[in-house]
Amino acid sequence: MAETIKIVGHKNPDNDSIAAAVSYAYLKNALEAKKDAPEANYVACCLGPLPQESATILERTGLPTPELISSVAAGEKVILVDHNELTQAVDGLEEAEVVEVIDHHRISGNVTTGNPILYMNVPVGSTATIVSGLYELFGVEITPAIAEVLLSAIMTDTVITKSPTCTGCDLAQADKLGAIIGKKATDFGLEVFQMRGGDNDLSVEELCTHDSKEFKKGDATYLVAQHETVTLDTAMEREQAYREFLAAQVAEKGYEFALLLVTDIFNEGSRFICEGDVSRVSEAFGIDATKAEWVPGILSRKKQVIPPLS
Ligand code: MN
Ligand code: MN
């Protein structure tokens, strides 16, 4: 009997975590189907509600929605995509068996395994880029539906190729996937961002949490959330409400600080809204982090914000 292996991205899933899980499960199952006796059944999972753009793309391509899970059982086999930090991973992971990691983040070193595993971490702009390359490597055809899913995630993770995390590999895979769906990659990227709707369609809590991640430095834990917008002024109208929400998070969870980056993808920069002990943020960026200062050029949390903070 084929055993079930869950493929899961990080908590607070973004489009890349969803796309990587869906498309990697599709690839792994296609490889199993070529065997005389399939050994495994790969199931894409997610740890929270789908981002709007993921839901829209999965619905229109007819691909299955990932299974919503909150924990994994002891001994269960799990593949991590788009993360490798325990704080961002499914509950129960310490007791489960990680059988692969496909990622593009810094190595946390806090997910360990008993056996040698496939651990693929490539410093490119999205996990979808890596998965797209793996289709080539394993000789599995990318269907138009999978191409939409993968390309949408390359576009959201690289902010339509503008992010400093975007590499030549991302551009090459994006061009290839664009050709499969018959669209220019960046035109499709704009379409994907438009699926997200306006800033005011989100509640304060949604805006502050839809892309937030915890990080550790020594004994301290801090939170960095990001909201990407094309209408910065509208997004900043509720600054005071975001501050109250972030301050409550600091009080409740004991964070050193909670930082919300409101990132303007067209004007290419971010406003830093920070509550808690903001001194390390002020020092790292040479700003007064008690004010929502505009920091030009900051688009990537991973490449431009976390390294100076850690
Ligand atoms: Mn992600
Ligand atoms: Mn990613």
Coordinates of C-alpha atoms and ligand atoms in Angstrom, one line a residue:
M1 CA 0.0 0.0 0.0
A2 CA 1.2 3.4 -0.9
E3 CA 2.1 5.6 2.1
T4 CA 1.0 9.1 2.4
I5 CA 3.6 11.9 2.5
K6 CA 2.5 15.4 3.3
I7 CA 4.1 18.4 1.5
V8 CA 3.7 21.5 3.5
G9 CA 4.8 25.2 3.4
H10 CA 5.1 27.6 6.3
K11 CA 2.5 28.9 8.7
N12 CA 0.6 31.9 7.4
P13 CA 1.0 30.5 3.9
D14 CA 1.9 32.9 1.1
N15 CA 1.4 32.1 -2.6
D16 CA 4.8 30.5 -2.9
S17 CA 4.2 28.1 0.0
I18 CA 0.9 27.0 -1.6
A19 CA 2.2 26.9 -5.2
A20 CA 5.3 24.9 -4.1
A21 CA 3.3 22.3 -2.2
V22 CA 0.7 21.9 -5.0
S23 CA 3.2 21.7 -7.8
Y24 CA 5.8 19.6 -6.0
A25 CA 3.0 17.1 -5.0
Y26 CA 2.0 17.0 -8.7
L27 CA 5.6 16.3 -9.8
K28 CA 6.2 13.6 -7.1
N29 CA 2.9 11.9 -7.9
A30 CA 3.7 12.0 -11.7
L31 CA 7.0 10.2 -10.9
E32 CA 5.2 7.6 -8.7
A33 CA 2.8 7.0 -11.5
K34 CA 5.7 5.9 -13.8
K35 CA 6.6 3.1 -11.3
D36 CA 5.2 -0.4 -11.6
A37 CA 4.1 -0.2 -8.0
P38 CA 3.7 3.3 -6.6
E39 CA 5.2 3.5 -3.1
A40 CA 3.9 6.9 -2.0
N41 CA 1.0 9.2 -2.4
Y42 CA 2.0 12.9 -2.0
V43 CA -0.6 15.3 -0.5
A44 CA -0.2 19.0 -0.7
C45 CA -1.1 20.6 2.6
C46 CA -1.4 24.1 4.0
L47 CA -1.3 25.6 7.5
G48 CA -3.8 28.4 7.1
P49 CA -6.3 30.0 4.7
L50 CA -5.2 30.4 1.1
P51 CA -4.1 33.9 0.0
Q52 CA -6.6 35.4 -2.4
E53 CA -4.4 35.0 -5.4
S54 CA -3.7 31.3 -4.7
A55 CA -7.4 30.6 -4.2
T56 CA -8.3 32.4 -7.5
I57 CA -5.6 30.5 -9.5
L58 CA -6.4 27.1 -8.1
E59 CA -10.0 27.6 -8.8
R60 CA -9.6 28.7 -12.3
T61 CA -7.0 26.0 -13.2
G62 CA -9.1 23.3 -11.5
L63 CA -6.2 22.0 -9.5
P64 CA -7.0 20.6 -6.1
T65 CA -6.8 22.9 -3.0
P66 CA -4.2 21.9 -0.4
E67 CA -5.5 20.1 2.6
L68 CA -5.7 22.4 5.6
I69 CA -3.9 20.8 8.6
S70 CA -2.8 22.2 11.9
S71 CA -0.4 19.5 13.1
V72 CA 1.3 16.3 12.0
A73 CA 1.5 13.1 14.0
A74 CA 4.6 11.4 15.5
G75 CA 6.3 9.4 12.8
E76 CA 4.4 11.0 9.9
K77 CA 6.5 11.7 6.8
V78 CA 6.7 15.3 5.8
I79 CA 8.3 17.3 3.0
L80 CA 9.0 21.0 3.9
V81 CA 8.7 23.6 1.1
D82 CA 9.5 27.3 1.3
H83 CA 10.8 27.2 4.9
N84 CA 13.2 25.3 7.1
E85 CA 12.7 27.0 10.5
L86 CA 10.8 25.1 13.3
T87 CA 9.1 28.3 14.4
Q88 CA 7.4 28.6 11.0
A89 CA 6.7 24.9 10.6
V90 CA 3.6 22.7 11.2
D91 CA 3.0 21.8 14.9
G92 CA 4.3 18.4 15.9
L93 CA 7.2 18.5 13.4
E94 CA 9.8 17.6 16.0
E95 CA 8.2 14.1 16.4
A96 CA 7.5 13.7 12.6
E97 CA 10.0 12.5 10.0
V98 CA 11.2 15.2 7.6
V99 CA 12.0 13.4 4.3
E100 CA 12.9 16.3 2.1
V101 CA 13.3 20.1 2.3
I102 CA 13.0 22.3 -0.8
D103 CA 13.6 25.9 0.1
H104 CA 15.2 29.3 -0.6
H105 CA 15.7 30.8 2.9
R106 CA 18.6 31.0 5.3
I107 CA 19.4 27.7 7.0
S108 CA 18.1 27.7 10.5
G109 CA 19.7 24.4 11.5
N110 CA 16.8 23.7 13.9
V111 CA 15.1 21.0 11.7
T112 CA 17.1 17.8 12.1
T113 CA 16.7 14.3 10.7
G114 CA 17.7 10.8 11.6
N115 CA 18.6 9.8 8.0
P116 CA 20.3 11.5 5.1
I117 CA 17.6 13.4 3.1
L118 CA 17.2 15.4 -0.1
Y119 CA 17.8 19.0 1.2
M120 CA 17.7 21.4 -1.6
N121 CA 18.2 25.0 -0.7
V122 CA 18.9 27.4 -3.6
P123 CA 19.3 31.1 -3.2
V124 CA 16.7 32.1 -5.8
G125 CA 13.7 34.3 -5.6
S126 CA 11.0 31.7 -5.0
T127 CA 10.6 28.0 -4.2
A128 CA 8.5 27.8 -7.3
T129 CA 11.6 28.5 -9.4
I130 CA 13.3 25.5 -7.9
V131 CA 10.3 23.2 -8.4
S132 CA 10.0 24.5 -12.0
G133 CA 13.6 23.4 -12.6
L134 CA 12.9 20.0 -11.0
Y135 CA 10.2 19.3 -13.6
E136 CA 13.0 19.7 -16.2
L137 CA 15.4 17.6 -14.2
F138 CA 13.0 14.7 -13.8
G139 CA 11.5 15.0 -17.3
V140 CA 7.9 15.7 -16.3
E141 CA 5.9 18.0 -18.5
I142 CA 4.6 21.2 -17.0
T143 CA 0.9 21.5 -17.9
P144 CA -0.6 25.0 -18.4
A145 CA -2.4 24.7 -15.0
I146 CA 0.9 24.0 -13.2
A147 CA 2.6 26.7 -15.2
E148 CA 0.1 29.3 -13.9
V149 CA 0.6 28.1 -10.3
L150 CA 4.4 28.2 -10.5
L151 CA 4.6 31.5 -12.4
S152 CA 2.2 33.2 -10.1
A153 CA 4.5 32.3 -7.2
I154 CA 7.6 33.5 -8.9
M155 CA 5.8 36.8 -9.6
T156 CA 4.6 37.3 -6.0
D157 CA 7.8 36.2 -4.3
T158 CA 10.0 38.4 -6.6
V159 CA 7.5 41.3 -6.6
I160 CA 7.1 41.0 -10.4
T161 CA 10.9 40.5 -10.7
K162 CA 11.7 43.8 -8.9
S163 CA 12.9 42.3 -5.7
P164 CA 16.7 42.1 -5.1
T165 CA 16.1 38.4 -4.4
C166 CA 15.2 37.8 -8.1
T167 CA 17.9 36.0 -10.0
G168 CA 18.6 34.9 -13.5
C169 CA 17.2 31.5 -12.7
D170 CA 13.9 33.1 -11.7
L171 CA 13.8 35.1 -15.0
A172 CA 14.6 32.0 -17.1
Q173 CA 12.0 29.9 -15.4
A174 CA 9.5 32.7 -15.6
D175 CA 10.0 33.1 -19.3
K176 CA 9.6 29.3 -19.8
L177 CA 6.4 29.2 -17.8
G178 CA 5.1 32.4 -19.5
A179 CA 5.6 30.7 -22.9
I180 CA 3.6 27.7 -21.7
I181 CA 0.6 29.8 -20.8
G182 CA 1.1 32.2 -23.7
K183 CA 1.6 35.4 -21.7
K184 CA 4.5 37.7 -20.9
A185 CA 5.6 36.7 -17.3
T186 CA 5.4 40.3 -15.9
D187 CA 2.0 40.9 -17.5
F188 CA 0.7 37.8 -15.8
G189 CA 2.4 39.0 -12.6
L190 CA 0.3 42.2 -12.6
E191 CA -2.8 40.1 -13.1
V192 CA -1.8 38.1 -10.0
F193 CA -1.3 41.2 -7.8
Q194 CA -4.7 42.5 -9.0
M195 CA -6.3 39.3 -7.7
R196 CA -5.4 40.5 -4.2
G197 CA -7.9 43.3 -4.1
G198 CA -7.5 46.6 -2.2
D199 CA -5.8 47.3 1.1
N200 CA -9.1 48.2 2.7
D201 CA -10.6 44.8 1.8
L202 CA -8.4 43.5 4.6
S203 CA -9.1 43.9 8.3
V204 CA -6.3 45.4 10.4
E205 CA -5.6 42.0 11.8
E206 CA -5.5 40.4 8.3
L207 CA -3.2 43.1 7.0
C208 CA -0.8 42.7 9.9
T209 CA -0.8 38.9 9.9
H210 CA -1.3 37.6 6.4
D211 CA 2.5 37.5 5.8
S212 CA 4.1 37.6 9.3
K213 CA 6.9 35.5 10.5
E214 CA 8.7 35.0 13.8
F215 CA 12.4 35.1 14.1
K216 CA 14.8 34.3 16.9
K217 CA 18.0 36.1 18.0
G218 CA 19.5 34.6 21.1
D219 CA 16.7 34.3 23.6
A220 CA 14.6 37.0 22.0
T221 CA 11.8 36.4 19.5
Y222 CA 10.7 39.1 17.1
L223 CA 8.0 39.4 14.5
V224 CA 8.3 40.8 11.0
A225 CA 5.2 41.2 9.0
Q226 CA 5.0 42.5 5.5
H227 CA 2.2 44.0 3.4
E228 CA 2.8 44.7 -0.3
T229 CA 0.7 47.4 -1.8
V230 CA 0.3 49.5 -5.0
T231 CA -1.6 52.3 -3.0
L232 CA 0.7 53.2 -0.1
D233 CA -1.3 56.2 1.0
T234 CA -4.4 54.1 1.4
A235 CA -2.5 51.4 3.2
M236 CA -1.1 53.9 5.7
E237 CA -4.4 55.5 6.6
R238 CA -4.9 52.9 9.4
E239 CA -1.3 53.2 10.8
Q240 CA -2.5 53.9 14.3
A241 CA -4.7 50.8 14.2
Y242 CA -1.8 48.7 13.0
R243 CA 0.3 50.1 15.9
E244 CA -2.3 49.1 18.4
F245 CA -2.5 45.6 16.9
L246 CA 1.3 45.2 16.9
A247 CA 1.7 46.5 20.5
A248 CA -0.9 44.0 21.6
Q249 CA 1.1 41.2 19.9
V250 CA 4.2 42.3 21.7
A251 CA 2.4 42.3 25.0
E252 CA 0.7 38.9 24.4
K253 CA 3.6 37.0 22.9
G254 CA 6.6 38.6 24.6
Y255 CA 8.2 39.7 21.4
E256 CA 11.3 42.0 21.5
F257 CA 9.5 44.0 18.8
A258 CA 6.9 43.6 16.1
L259 CA 7.7 45.2 12.8
L260 CA 5.2 45.7 9.9
L261 CA 6.8 46.6 6.6
V262 CA 4.3 48.3 4.3
T263 CA 6.0 47.9 1.0
D264 CA 5.2 50.0 -2.1
I265 CA 6.0 47.7 -5.0
F266 CA 5.9 50.4 -7.6
N267 CA 7.8 53.1 -5.8
E268 CA 10.2 50.4 -4.5
G269 CA 10.5 51.0 -0.8
S270 CA 8.9 50.3 2.6
R271 CA 7.5 52.2 5.6
F272 CA 8.6 50.6 8.9
I273 CA 5.9 50.4 11.5
C274 CA 7.4 49.1 14.7
E275 CA 6.2 48.5 18.3
G276 CA 8.0 47.1 21.3
D277 CA 11.7 47.7 22.0
V278 CA 12.5 49.2 18.6
S279 CA 16.2 50.1 19.3
R280 CA 17.7 47.3 17.3
V281 CA 15.5 48.2 14.3
S282 CA 16.6 51.9 14.6
E283 CA 20.3 50.9 14.8
A284 CA 20.1 48.3 12.0
F285 CA 18.6 50.7 9.5
G286 CA 19.8 54.1 10.7
I287 CA 16.2 55.3 11.2
D288 CA 14.0 56.4 14.0
A289 CA 11.9 53.3 14.2
T290 CA 9.3 54.9 16.4
K291 CA 8.2 56.8 13.3
A292 CA 6.8 55.2 10.2
E293 CA 9.9 56.2 8.2
W294 CA 10.1 55.5 4.4
V295 CA 13.2 53.4 3.6
P296 CA 13.8 53.4 -0.1
G297 CA 14.8 50.3 -1.9
I298 CA 13.5 47.9 0.8
L299 CA 11.4 45.2 -0.9
S300 CA 12.7 41.9 0.5
R301 CA 12.2 40.9 4.2
K302 CA 14.4 37.9 3.7
K303 CA 17.4 39.6 1.9
Q304 CA 17.2 43.2 3.2
V305 CA 15.6 43.1 6.6
I306 CA 16.3 39.9 8.4
P307 CA 20.1 39.9 7.8
P308 CA 20.7 43.3 9.4
L309 CA 18.4 42.3 12.3
S310 CA 20.1 39.0 13.0
Ligands
MN1 MN 7.0 32.0 1.7
MN2 MN 9.2 31.7 -1.0

